[in-house]
């Protein structure tokens, strides 16, 4: 795991100052504390910060072929690199190291961009080919590893793992893009097709960008996509066995490392499954770590201990304060752009804990998106069945009217929020689902914005990307389309950004075996009834894991990392909330209506309304804007 940065001049081969590349990579030192390197040639400069995981002595980067005609700087892991290497050796390639990095050099010469189809891993890399006078940028299938790029005023294309690498370049101009604020408030994160800084782009997951000298910078090219349109057939027990084999292979391939390795263990199904399969594959006790909270309602340590005892892991638990908002500024620095998923706080803490004993930690991320594990999928699937039974005109008229009349009850458990359900049923699924996954809804956002800000948006809406994605999804039904859209937006924008930034901030490599593309693609072929059944998400996965895990783990209600942000804004952060309306950073942008912000804070503190998540968004936005533009 590493940090990469560099410059490429597509129009003319201008000289590149190595010191400029060093400045960019130094901003990413946390991603790679074990070493650094720079390589330059006319018109190009590649930089690298290394967290040594495989071939500790030989995997130094940037890495070049012996003739220096192909050079790569690379962040990530190729889990099947030994298989790809063997294929390349049969084609005549001669390797100088045992590093997975070298596979990219020989793979490029053998297959060009088509080599990506052979790679199973998490990666973002930049490869320069002197013979073709080109720079090739590529990102893994799901966007586990990030890659930002921007065209500078001197004609260079600058790229970096994190935004802070671009910010280190003196020609980078910090101009805010208000559309990204709309996206952030709607979704809770700045999605991969947006940026808080105008001109900055994020290479989309499963895409590459080939820039050739003498030609304009093109649009990225999609090299992989997930397909929900096919359906697996066969007996349930056979599908269970196939699912477990995919999981087993994914876990084992991610246990290859030349440094200490362990796992996050929350006590939920996904991390417990990963630990179970690690224990099966390991001769030594698996190192596991769990974060506990001082409030029982948010604590899962007892369930994690059950799994740790069952598999005799070397288990490490640390209890933290549930009012752990002292990490806010640390997270703002780690994420660069505003990020409102408050579970980033405990994620950071568990990464800190893991780093004390290991350099690589396996996580359970990805299974909820692949196997329909979130509760919202259950509700959405039920709503889709209702939509299929009743004509749109009837639903719009009857449910829409009832929904507008029904009192708002955001405080109630999801099944009892009749207003939300009625309004969702009145709409098509592609319009209702984006609102279900959002944070601050369209109506409240419009109240928050100034008139000038609304005009500046010119109709841009955070939810529209979900609508468009669900409409074009290679899918058979609504559940397929919802999962597809989450894999394209929520997964890279929220879940994977959270884990990447939190782990890299403490120089820890996190690996996600349940995002092995073969496992996810198999899951996408399962009929909806095998993903959700009898109110249970991940039904087939849970059934397949019954020989490994006790039912009290498999079938307990999903908790996840819960942070009490609503309580914070009525207690320790109440003054922070009240101060948002007078914030020179936030209100000084001219984007917001100060009276609306003040009313939100007052109503929330008095218990008249529930605005905790929106206030958290505004607080994180204020801190991020101060850091980016202050």
Coordinates of C-alpha atoms in Angstrom, one line a residue:
X1 CA 0.0 0.0 0.0
X2 CA 1.4 3.3 -1.0
X3 CA 0.9 6.9 -2.2
X4 CA 1.6 7.9 -5.8
X5 CA 1.8 11.3 -7.5
X6 CA 3.2 12.7 -10.7
X7 CA 3.1 15.1 -13.7
X8 CA 2.7 14.5 -17.4
X9 CA 2.8 17.1 -20.2
X10 CA 0.7 15.8 -23.1
X11 CA 1.3 18.7 -25.5
X12 CA 5.1 19.1 -25.3
X13 CA 7.9 17.4 -23.3
X14 CA 8.7 20.1 -20.9
X15 CA 11.3 19.5 -18.2
X16 CA 10.0 18.2 -14.9
X17 CA 11.7 19.3 -11.6
X18 CA 12.1 16.3 -9.4
X19 CA 11.8 18.5 -6.3
X20 CA 8.2 19.3 -7.4
X21 CA 7.3 15.6 -7.4
X22 CA 9.0 15.2 -4.0
X23 CA 6.8 18.0 -2.6
X24 CA 3.7 16.2 -3.9
X25 CA 4.7 12.8 -2.5
X26 CA 5.8 14.3 0.8
X27 CA 2.1 15.3 1.3
X28 CA 1.3 11.6 1.1
X29 CA 4.0 10.4 3.5
X30 CA 1.4 8.8 5.8
X31 CA 0.5 6.4 3.0
X32 CA 4.1 5.2 2.6
X33 CA 6.4 5.8 5.6
X34 CA 8.9 3.0 4.5
X35 CA 10.5 4.8 1.6
X36 CA 10.2 7.2 -1.3
X37 CA 11.3 7.5 -4.9
X38 CA 11.1 9.8 -7.9
X39 CA 11.7 9.2 -11.6
X40 CA 11.7 11.9 -14.2
X41 CA 12.3 12.2 -18.0
X42 CA 11.4 15.0 -20.4
X43 CA 7.7 15.7 -20.1
X44 CA 7.0 13.2 -17.2
X45 CA 7.7 12.7 -13.5
X46 CA 6.5 9.9 -11.3
X47 CA 6.7 9.8 -7.5
X48 CA 6.1 7.2 -4.9
X49 CA 5.8 6.7 -1.1
X50 CA 6.0 3.1 0.0
X51 CA 4.4 1.0 2.7
X52 CA 6.4 -2.2 2.2
X53 CA 4.2 -5.3 2.2
X54 CA 5.6 -7.7 -0.4
X55 CA 9.3 -8.2 -1.4
X56 CA 10.5 -5.7 1.2
X57 CA 13.9 -5.3 -0.4
X58 CA 13.1 -5.5 -4.1
X59 CA 9.8 -3.7 -4.6
X60 CA 11.2 -0.2 -4.7
X61 CA 9.3 2.3 -6.9
X62 CA 9.0 4.0 -9.3
X63 CA 10.0 0.7 -11.0
X64 CA 11.3 0.6 -14.6
X65 CA 12.1 -2.1 -17.2
X66 CA 15.8 -2.6 -17.7
X67 CA 15.8 -0.3 -20.7
X68 CA 13.8 2.4 -18.8
X69 CA 11.2 2.5 -21.6
X70 CA 8.3 1.5 -19.3
X71 CA 8.1 3.0 -15.7
X72 CA 5.3 2.6 -13.2
X73 CA 4.3 4.0 -9.8
X74 CA 1.7 1.9 -8.2
X75 CA -0.6 1.8 -5.1
X76 CA -2.2 -1.4 -4.1
X77 CA -1.9 -5.2 -4.2
X78 CA -2.3 -7.7 -7.1
X79 CA -3.5 -10.8 -5.3
X80 CA -3.1 -13.1 -8.2
X81 CA 0.3 -11.7 -9.3
X82 CA 2.0 -15.1 -9.1
X83 CA -0.4 -16.6 -11.6
X84 CA 0.0 -13.6 -13.9
X85 CA 3.7 -13.7 -13.5
X86 CA 3.8 -17.4 -14.5
X87 CA 1.8 -16.6 -17.6
X88 CA 4.2 -13.8 -18.5
X89 CA 7.2 -16.0 -17.9
X90 CA 5.8 -18.5 -20.4
X91 CA 5.7 -15.6 -22.9
X92 CA 9.4 -14.9 -22.3
X93 CA 9.3 -12.2 -19.6
X94 CA 12.3 -12.2 -17.2
X95 CA 11.7 -10.8 -13.7
X96 CA 14.2 -9.1 -11.6
X97 CA 12.2 -8.9 -8.3
X98 CA 9.5 -10.9 -6.4
X99 CA 7.2 -7.9 -6.3
X100 CA 3.7 -7.7 -7.7
X101 CA 4.7 -4.3 -9.1
X102 CA 6.9 -5.8 -11.8
X103 CA 3.9 -7.7 -13.2
X104 CA 2.5 -4.4 -14.4
X105 CA 5.6 -3.6 -16.4
X106 CA 5.7 -6.9 -18.2
X107 CA 1.9 -7.1 -18.4
X108 CA 1.8 -3.8 -20.2
X109 CA 4.3 -4.9 -22.8
X110 CA 2.5 -8.2 -23.4
X111 CA -1.1 -7.0 -23.4
X112 CA -1.4 -3.2 -23.1
X113 CA -4.6 -2.1 -21.4
X114 CA -6.0 -5.6 -21.8
X115 CA -3.8 -6.7 -18.9
X116 CA -6.3 -5.1 -16.5
X117 CA -8.7 -8.0 -17.2
X118 CA -6.1 -10.4 -15.8
X119 CA -5.6 -8.6 -12.5
X120 CA -7.4 -9.5 -9.3
X121 CA -6.6 -6.8 -6.8
X122 CA -7.0 -3.3 -5.5
X123 CA -4.9 -0.8 -7.3
X124 CA -4.4 2.6 -8.7
X125 CA -1.3 3.2 -10.9
X126 CA 0.4 5.4 -13.4
X127 CA 2.5 3.8 -16.1
X128 CA 4.6 5.8 -18.6
X129 CA 5.6 4.2 -21.9
X130 CA 8.4 6.1 -23.6
X131 CA 8.0 4.3 -26.9
X132 CA 4.3 5.2 -27.1
X133 CA 4.9 8.6 -25.5
X134 CA 1.9 7.9 -23.3
X135 CA 0.8 7.9 -19.7
X136 CA -1.6 5.2 -18.6
X137 CA -3.7 5.7 -15.4
X138 CA -5.8 2.8 -14.1
X139 CA -8.1 2.1 -11.1
X140 CA -9.4 -1.2 -9.8
X141 CA -12.9 -2.6 -10.4
X142 CA -14.6 -1.2 -7.3
X143 CA -12.4 1.8 -6.6
X144 CA -10.8 0.5 -3.4
X145 CA -7.7 2.7 -4.2
X146 CA -8.2 6.3 -5.1
X147 CA -6.7 8.4 -7.9
X148 CA -7.2 12.2 -8.5
X149 CA -6.0 14.2 -11.5
X150 CA -6.3 17.8 -12.8
X151 CA -5.0 19.8 -15.7
X152 CA -2.8 22.6 -14.6
X153 CA -2.3 26.1 -16.1
X154 CA 1.1 25.1 -17.6
X155 CA -0.4 22.3 -19.6
X156 CA 0.6 19.5 -17.2
X157 CA -1.7 16.7 -16.0
X158 CA -1.0 16.2 -12.3
X159 CA -2.2 13.1 -10.5
X160 CA -2.1 11.9 -6.9
X161 CA -3.6 9.3 -4.6
X162 CA -5.2 12.0 -2.4
X163 CA -6.3 15.5 -3.0
X164 CA -3.5 16.8 -0.7
X165 CA -1.0 15.6 -3.2
X166 CA -2.4 17.9 -5.9
X167 CA -2.8 20.8 -3.3
X168 CA 1.0 20.6 -2.9
X169 CA 1.6 21.7 -6.4
X170 CA 2.1 25.5 -6.6
X171 CA 0.1 25.9 -9.8
X172 CA -3.0 24.3 -8.4
X173 CA -5.8 26.8 -8.2
X174 CA -8.2 26.3 -5.3
X175 CA -11.6 27.2 -6.7
X176 CA -14.7 25.8 -5.0
X177 CA -17.4 23.9 -6.9
X178 CA -20.8 24.4 -5.2
X179 CA -22.3 21.5 -7.1
X180 CA -20.1 19.3 -5.0
X181 CA -21.6 20.8 -1.9
X182 CA -25.1 19.8 -3.2
X183 CA -23.8 16.3 -3.8
X184 CA -22.2 16.1 -0.3
X185 CA -25.3 17.3 1.5
X186 CA -27.5 15.0 -0.5
X187 CA -25.4 11.9 -0.2
X188 CA -23.1 12.5 2.8
X189 CA -19.9 12.3 0.8
X190 CA -18.4 13.9 -2.3
X191 CA -19.0 11.2 -5.0
X192 CA -16.4 10.1 -7.4
X193 CA -17.8 12.1 -10.3
X194 CA -17.5 15.4 -8.3
X195 CA -14.9 17.4 -6.4
X196 CA -15.0 20.3 -4.0
X197 CA -12.3 21.8 -6.1
X198 CA -13.2 22.9 -9.6
X199 CA -11.3 21.0 -12.3
X200 CA -10.3 18.1 -10.1
X201 CA -11.4 14.7 -11.4
X202 CA -11.4 11.3 -9.8
X203 CA -10.7 8.3 -12.1
X204 CA -13.8 6.2 -11.9
X205 CA -13.7 2.7 -10.5
X206 CA -13.1 0.1 -13.3
X207 CA -11.8 2.8 -15.7
X208 CA -8.5 3.7 -17.3
X209 CA -7.2 6.9 -18.9
X210 CA -4.7 6.7 -21.7
X211 CA -3.1 10.1 -22.4
X212 CA -0.9 10.3 -25.5
X213 CA 1.5 13.1 -26.3
X214 CA 0.3 15.5 -29.0
X215 CA -3.4 14.7 -28.3
X216 CA -6.0 16.2 -26.0
X217 CA -6.7 14.5 -22.7
X218 CA -9.5 12.0 -23.4
X219 CA -12.3 10.8 -21.3
X220 CA -11.7 7.7 -19.1
X221 CA -12.6 4.3 -20.6
X222 CA -14.5 1.7 -18.7
X223 CA -12.7 -1.6 -18.6
X224 CA -15.0 -3.5 -16.2
X225 CA -18.6 -3.5 -15.1
X226 CA -20.7 -5.7 -12.9
X227 CA -23.7 -7.5 -14.5
X228 CA -26.9 -8.2 -12.5
X229 CA -28.8 -9.3 -15.6
X230 CA -27.9 -13.0 -15.4
X231 CA -29.3 -15.6 -13.0
X232 CA -27.6 -18.6 -11.5
X233 CA -29.5 -21.8 -11.4
X234 CA -29.1 -25.0 -9.4
X235 CA -29.9 -26.4 -6.0
X236 CA -29.5 -24.1 -2.9
X237 CA -27.0 -26.3 -1.3
X238 CA -24.8 -26.2 -4.4
X239 CA -25.0 -22.4 -4.6
X240 CA -24.1 -22.3 -0.9
X241 CA -21.0 -24.4 -1.6
X242 CA -20.0 -22.2 -4.5
X243 CA -20.4 -19.1 -2.5
X244 CA -18.2 -20.4 0.3
X245 CA -15.6 -21.4 -2.2
X246 CA -15.5 -17.9 -3.6
X247 CA -15.1 -16.5 -0.1
X248 CA -12.4 -19.0 0.8
X249 CA -10.4 -18.2 -2.3
X250 CA -10.7 -14.5 -1.7
X251 CA -9.6 -14.7 1.9
X252 CA -6.6 -16.9 1.2
X253 CA -5.4 -14.7 -1.6
X254 CA -5.4 -11.7 0.6
X255 CA -3.4 -13.4 3.3
X256 CA -0.1 -13.2 1.3
X257 CA 2.2 -10.6 2.9
X258 CA 5.8 -10.3 4.2
X259 CA 4.6 -8.3 7.2
X260 CA 2.3 -9.1 10.2
X261 CA -1.3 -9.6 9.1
X262 CA -4.6 -9.6 11.1
X263 CA -8.3 -8.7 10.8
X264 CA -10.9 -6.3 12.1
X265 CA -13.5 -8.1 14.1
X266 CA -16.8 -6.3 14.8
X267 CA -18.8 -9.3 15.8
X268 CA -21.0 -8.9 12.7
X269 CA -21.5 -11.5 10.1
X270 CA -19.1 -10.2 7.5
X271 CA -16.0 -9.7 9.6
X272 CA -16.7 -12.9 11.5
X273 CA -16.9 -14.8 8.3
X274 CA -13.5 -13.4 7.2
X275 CA -11.9 -14.3 10.5
X276 CA -13.4 -17.9 10.4
X277 CA -11.9 -18.5 6.9
X278 CA -8.6 -16.9 8.0
X279 CA -8.5 -19.3 10.9
X280 CA -9.1 -22.2 8.6
X281 CA -6.2 -21.2 6.4
X282 CA -3.7 -20.2 9.1
X283 CA -1.5 -22.4 11.2
X284 CA -1.0 -19.6 13.8
X285 CA -3.6 -17.7 15.7
X286 CA -5.2 -15.0 13.7
X287 CA -4.6 -11.5 15.2
X288 CA -8.0 -9.7 15.6
X289 CA -8.9 -6.3 17.0
X290 CA -12.2 -4.8 18.2
X291 CA -13.2 -1.3 19.3
X292 CA -15.7 -1.2 22.1
X293 CA -17.8 1.8 23.4
X294 CA -18.5 2.9 26.9
X295 CA -22.3 2.8 26.1
X296 CA -23.9 -0.6 25.9
X297 CA -26.3 0.4 23.1
X298 CA -23.3 1.0 20.8
X299 CA -21.0 -1.8 22.0
X300 CA -20.4 -5.1 20.1
X301 CA -17.4 -6.4 22.0
X302 CA -19.3 -9.3 23.5
X303 CA -20.3 -10.6 20.1
X304 CA -16.7 -10.1 18.8
X305 CA -15.4 -12.1 21.8
X306 CA -17.7 -15.0 20.9
X307 CA -16.1 -15.3 17.5
X308 CA -12.6 -14.7 18.9
X309 CA -13.1 -17.5 21.4
X310 CA -14.6 -19.8 18.8
X311 CA -11.5 -19.5 16.5
X312 CA -8.9 -19.0 19.3
X313 CA -7.7 -15.7 17.8
X314 CA -5.1 -13.4 19.4
X315 CA -7.7 -10.8 20.3
X316 CA -7.2 -7.2 21.2
X317 CA -10.0 -5.0 22.5
X318 CA -10.0 -1.3 23.3
X319 CA -12.9 0.7 24.7
X320 CA -13.3 4.2 23.6
X321 CA -15.5 7.1 24.6
X322 CA -18.8 7.2 22.7
X323 CA -18.5 11.0 22.7
X324 CA -15.3 10.7 20.7
X325 CA -15.8 13.9 18.7
X326 CA -12.3 15.1 19.5
X327 CA -11.2 13.3 16.3
X328 CA -13.0 15.7 14.1
X329 CA -10.0 17.8 12.9
X330 CA -7.9 14.6 12.5
X331 CA -10.6 13.2 10.1
X332 CA -10.9 16.5 8.3
X333 CA -7.2 16.4 7.6
X334 CA -7.3 12.7 6.5
X335 CA -10.3 13.1 4.1
X336 CA -9.5 16.4 2.5
X337 CA -13.0 16.8 1.2
X338 CA -16.0 16.9 3.6
X339 CA -17.1 13.4 4.7
X340 CA -20.2 13.0 6.8
X341 CA -20.2 9.2 7.6
X342 CA -19.6 9.5 11.4
X343 CA -18.6 5.8 11.5
X344 CA -15.3 7.1 10.2
X345 CA -14.4 7.9 13.9
X346 CA -14.5 4.3 15.2
X347 CA -13.0 3.2 11.9
X348 CA -10.0 5.4 12.5
X349 CA -9.8 4.1 16.1
X350 CA -9.9 0.4 15.1
X351 CA -7.2 1.1 12.4
X352 CA -5.1 2.7 15.1
X353 CA -5.5 -0.3 17.3
X354 CA -4.7 -2.8 14.5
X355 CA -1.5 -0.9 13.5
X356 CA 0.0 -1.5 16.9
X357 CA 0.4 -5.2 16.0
X358 CA 0.0 -5.6 12.3
X359 CA 0.7 -3.8 9.0
X360 CA -2.2 -5.5 7.0
X361 CA -5.7 -6.0 8.2
X362 CA -8.6 -7.8 6.5
X363 CA -12.1 -6.3 6.7
X364 CA -15.6 -7.5 6.0
X365 CA -16.5 -4.5 3.8
X366 CA -18.4 -5.2 0.5
X367 CA -20.7 -8.1 1.5
X368 CA -23.7 -5.8 2.3
X369 CA -23.6 -4.3 -1.2
X370 CA -23.0 -7.6 -2.9
X371 CA -25.5 -9.7 -1.0
X372 CA -28.2 -7.1 -0.1
X373 CA -27.3 -6.8 3.5
X374 CA -28.5 -3.3 4.3
X375 CA -32.0 -3.0 5.8
X376 CA -32.9 -0.4 3.2
X377 CA -32.7 -3.2 0.6
X378 CA -35.5 -5.1 2.4
X379 CA -37.7 -2.1 2.5
X380 CA -37.0 -1.1 -1.1
X381 CA -37.7 -4.6 -2.3
X382 CA -41.1 -4.6 -0.5
X383 CA -41.9 -1.2 -2.0
X384 CA -41.0 -2.5 -5.5
X385 CA -43.4 -5.4 -5.1
X386 CA -46.1 -2.9 -4.2
X387 CA -45.2 -0.7 -7.2
X388 CA -45.5 -3.7 -9.5
X389 CA -49.0 -4.4 -8.3
X390 CA -50.5 -0.8 -8.6
X391 CA -50.5 1.6 -11.6
X392 CA -48.2 4.6 -11.3
X393 CA -51.2 7.0 -11.6
X394 CA -53.0 5.4 -8.7
X395 CA -49.8 5.4 -6.6
X396 CA -49.0 9.0 -7.4
X397 CA -52.5 10.2 -6.6
X398 CA -53.4 8.1 -3.5
X399 CA -50.0 7.5 -1.8
X400 CA -48.7 11.0 -2.8
X401 CA -51.7 12.7 -1.2
X402 CA -51.5 10.5 2.0
X403 CA -47.8 11.1 2.2
X404 CA -48.1 14.9 2.1
X405 CA -50.8 14.8 4.8
X406 CA -49.1 12.3 7.1
X407 CA -47.0 13.9 9.9
X408 CA -43.2 13.7 9.6
X409 CA -41.6 11.2 12.1
X410 CA -37.9 11.0 11.4
X411 CA -37.3 9.9 15.0
X412 CA -39.4 6.7 14.5
X413 CA -38.0 3.3 13.5
X414 CA -38.0 2.9 9.7
X415 CA -41.1 0.6 9.5
X416 CA -43.2 3.3 11.3
X417 CA -42.2 6.3 9.2
X418 CA -45.4 6.1 7.2
X419 CA -44.8 9.5 5.6
X420 CA -41.5 8.3 4.1
X421 CA -43.0 5.1 2.9
X422 CA -46.0 6.6 1.4
X423 CA -44.0 9.3 -0.5
X424 CA -41.6 6.6 -1.7
X425 CA -44.5 4.4 -3.0
X426 CA -45.9 7.4 -4.9
X427 CA -42.7 7.6 -7.0
X428 CA -40.9 5.2 -9.3
X429 CA -38.1 3.1 -7.6
X430 CA -35.3 5.0 -9.4
X431 CA -36.6 8.2 -7.8
X432 CA -37.4 6.9 -4.3
X433 CA -34.3 4.9 -3.7
X434 CA -31.8 7.8 -4.0
X435 CA -33.8 9.6 -1.3
X436 CA -33.7 6.5 0.9
X437 CA -29.9 6.4 0.8
X438 CA -29.4 10.1 1.2
X439 CA -28.8 12.3 4.2
X440 CA -30.3 15.7 3.9
X441 CA -33.3 15.6 1.6
X442 CA -34.0 17.9 -1.4
X443 CA -36.6 20.0 0.4
X444 CA -34.4 20.8 3.4
X445 CA -31.4 21.5 1.1
X446 CA -33.4 24.1 -0.7
X447 CA -34.3 25.8 2.6
X448 CA -30.6 25.7 3.6
X449 CA -29.4 27.4 0.3
X450 CA -29.4 31.0 -0.5
X451 CA -31.3 32.1 -3.6
X452 CA -27.9 32.7 -5.4
X453 CA -26.8 29.2 -4.6
X454 CA -30.1 27.7 -6.0
X455 CA -29.6 29.7 -9.2
X456 CA -25.9 28.5 -9.4
X457 CA -27.0 24.9 -9.2
X458 CA -29.0 25.4 -12.4
X459 CA -31.1 22.3 -11.7
X460 CA -28.2 20.1 -10.6
X461 CA -29.4 17.5 -8.0
X462 CA -27.4 15.0 -5.9
X463 CA -29.9 12.3 -6.5
X464 CA -29.9 12.5 -10.3
X465 CA -26.8 10.3 -10.7
X466 CA -28.6 7.5 -8.9
X467 CA -31.6 7.9 -11.1
X468 CA -29.5 7.7 -14.2
X469 CA -27.4 4.8 -13.0
X470 CA -30.4 2.8 -11.9
X471 CA -32.1 3.4 -15.3
X472 CA -29.1 2.1 -17.3
X473 CA -28.1 -0.7 -14.9
X474 CA -27.6 -4.2 -16.4
X475 CA -30.3 -5.6 -14.2
X476 CA -33.6 -7.5 -14.0
X477 CA -35.4 -5.9 -11.1
X478 CA -35.4 -3.1 -8.7
X479 CA -33.2 -4.7 -6.1
X480 CA -30.6 -5.4 -8.8
X481 CA -30.7 -1.7 -9.8
X482 CA -30.4 -0.5 -6.3
X483 CA -27.4 -2.7 -5.5
X484 CA -25.8 -1.7 -8.8
X485 CA -26.2 2.0 -8.1
X486 CA -24.7 1.5 -4.6
X487 CA -21.7 -0.3 -6.0
X488 CA -21.2 2.5 -8.4
X489 CA -21.7 5.4 -6.0
X490 CA -22.0 4.6 -2.3
X491 CA -19.3 1.9 -2.2
X492 CA -16.4 4.0 -3.7
X493 CA -17.7 7.3 -2.4
X494 CA -18.4 6.4 1.2
X495 CA -17.4 2.9 2.4
X496 CA -14.1 2.5 0.5
X497 CA -13.1 6.2 0.9
X498 CA -13.7 5.8 4.7
X499 CA -11.6 2.7 5.0
X500 CA -8.8 3.9 2.7
X501 CA -8.3 7.3 4.4
X502 CA -8.7 6.0 8.0
X503 CA -6.3 3.1 7.4
X504 CA -3.8 5.1 5.4
X505 CA -3.8 7.9 8.0
X506 CA -2.1 5.4 10.4
X507 CA -0.1 3.6 7.6
X508 CA -2.2 0.4 7.7
X509 CA -3.1 -1.6 4.7
X510 CA -6.8 -2.7 4.7
X511 CA -7.9 -5.5 2.4
X512 CA -11.5 -6.4 1.5
X513 CA -11.8 -10.1 0.5
X514 CA -15.6 -9.8 0.2
X515 CA -14.9 -7.4 -2.7
X516 CA -13.2 -10.0 -4.7
X517 CA -14.8 -9.4 -8.1
X518 CA -15.5 -13.1 -8.6
X519 CA -17.4 -13.3 -5.3
X520 CA -19.3 -10.1 -6.1
X521 CA -20.2 -11.1 -9.7
X522 CA -21.4 -14.5 -8.4
X523 CA -23.6 -12.8 -5.8
X524 CA -25.0 -10.6 -8.6
X525 CA -26.3 -13.6 -10.4
X526 CA -28.2 -14.9 -7.4
X527 CA -32.0 -14.6 -7.6
X528 CA -33.3 -11.8 -5.3
X529 CA -35.0 -14.5 -3.1
X530 CA -31.6 -15.9 -2.2
X531 CA -30.3 -12.5 -1.3
X532 CA -33.3 -11.4 0.8
X533 CA -35.7 -14.0 2.3
X534 CA -37.9 -13.9 5.4
X535 CA -36.7 -10.4 6.2
X536 CA -33.1 -11.5 6.2
X537 CA -30.5 -9.8 4.0
X538 CA -27.5 -11.9 2.8
X539 CA -29.8 -15.0 3.3
X540 CA -27.8 -17.4 1.2
X541 CA -24.5 -16.2 2.7
X542 CA -25.8 -16.6 6.3
X543 CA -27.2 -20.1 5.5
X544 CA -23.9 -21.1 4.0
X545 CA -22.0 -19.9 7.0
X546 CA -24.0 -21.9 9.6
X547 CA -21.3 -24.6 9.9
X548 CA -18.8 -21.9 10.9
X549 CA -20.7 -19.3 12.9
X550 CA -23.3 -19.5 15.7
X551 CA -26.8 -18.3 15.0
X552 CA -26.5 -15.6 17.6
X553 CA -23.9 -14.0 15.3
X554 CA -25.5 -14.8 11.9
X555 CA -29.1 -13.7 12.7
X556 CA -28.7 -10.9 15.2
X557 CA -29.9 -7.4 14.1
X558 CA -27.3 -5.5 12.2
X559 CA -25.6 -2.8 14.2
X560 CA -22.4 -1.5 12.4
X561 CA -20.3 1.3 13.8
X562 CA -23.0 3.6 15.4
X563 CA -22.0 7.1 16.6
X564 CA -24.5 9.2 18.6
X565 CA -24.2 12.4 16.6
X566 CA -27.7 13.5 17.4
X567 CA -27.0 13.3 21.2
X568 CA -23.7 15.2 20.6
X569 CA -25.6 18.2 19.2
X570 CA -27.8 18.3 22.3
X571 CA -24.8 18.0 24.6
X572 CA -21.1 18.4 23.9
X573 CA -21.5 19.9 20.4
X574 CA -24.5 22.0 21.1
X575 CA -22.5 25.2 21.0
X576 CA -20.8 24.1 17.9
X577 CA -24.2 23.6 16.2
X578 CA -25.4 27.0 17.4
X579 CA -22.2 28.7 16.0
X580 CA -22.7 27.3 12.5
X581 CA -25.2 30.1 11.7
X582 CA -22.5 32.7 12.4
X583 CA -19.6 30.8 10.9
X584 CA -17.6 33.2 8.7
X585 CA -16.4 30.1 6.8
X586 CA -19.8 28.5 6.2
X587 CA -22.1 31.5 5.9
X588 CA -19.4 33.7 4.4
X589 CA -19.5 31.6 1.2
X590 CA -22.9 33.1 0.4
X591 CA -24.2 29.6 -0.3
X592 CA -26.4 29.3 2.9
X593 CA -29.3 30.9 4.6
X594 CA -28.1 31.7 8.2
X595 CA -31.6 31.8 9.7
X596 CA -32.4 28.3 8.5
X597 CA -29.1 26.9 9.9
X598 CA -29.9 28.6 13.3
X599 CA -33.4 27.3 13.3
X600 CA -32.2 23.7 12.6
X601 CA -29.7 23.9 15.5
X602 CA -32.3 25.4 17.9
X603 CA -35.0 22.9 17.0
X604 CA -32.7 20.0 17.3
X605 CA -31.3 21.1 20.7
X606 CA -34.8 21.6 22.0
X607 CA -35.9 18.2 20.8
X608 CA -38.6 19.7 18.5
X609 CA -37.0 18.0 15.4
X610 CA -34.2 15.6 14.5
X611 CA -31.5 17.3 12.5
X612 CA -28.4 15.5 13.9
X613 CA -27.1 14.1 10.6
X614 CA -27.6 17.4 8.8
X615 CA -25.8 19.4 11.6
X616 CA -22.9 16.9 11.4
X617 CA -22.7 17.4 7.7
X618 CA -22.6 21.2 8.1
X619 CA -20.0 21.0 10.8
X620 CA -17.7 18.7 8.7
X621 CA -18.3 21.0 5.7
X622 CA -17.3 24.0 7.7
X623 CA -14.1 22.4 9.0
X624 CA -13.2 21.1 5.5
X625 CA -13.8 24.5 3.8
X626 CA -11.6 26.1 6.4
X627 CA -8.8 23.7 5.6
X628 CA -9.2 23.9 1.9
X629 CA -9.7 27.6 1.5
X630 CA -8.9 29.2 4.8

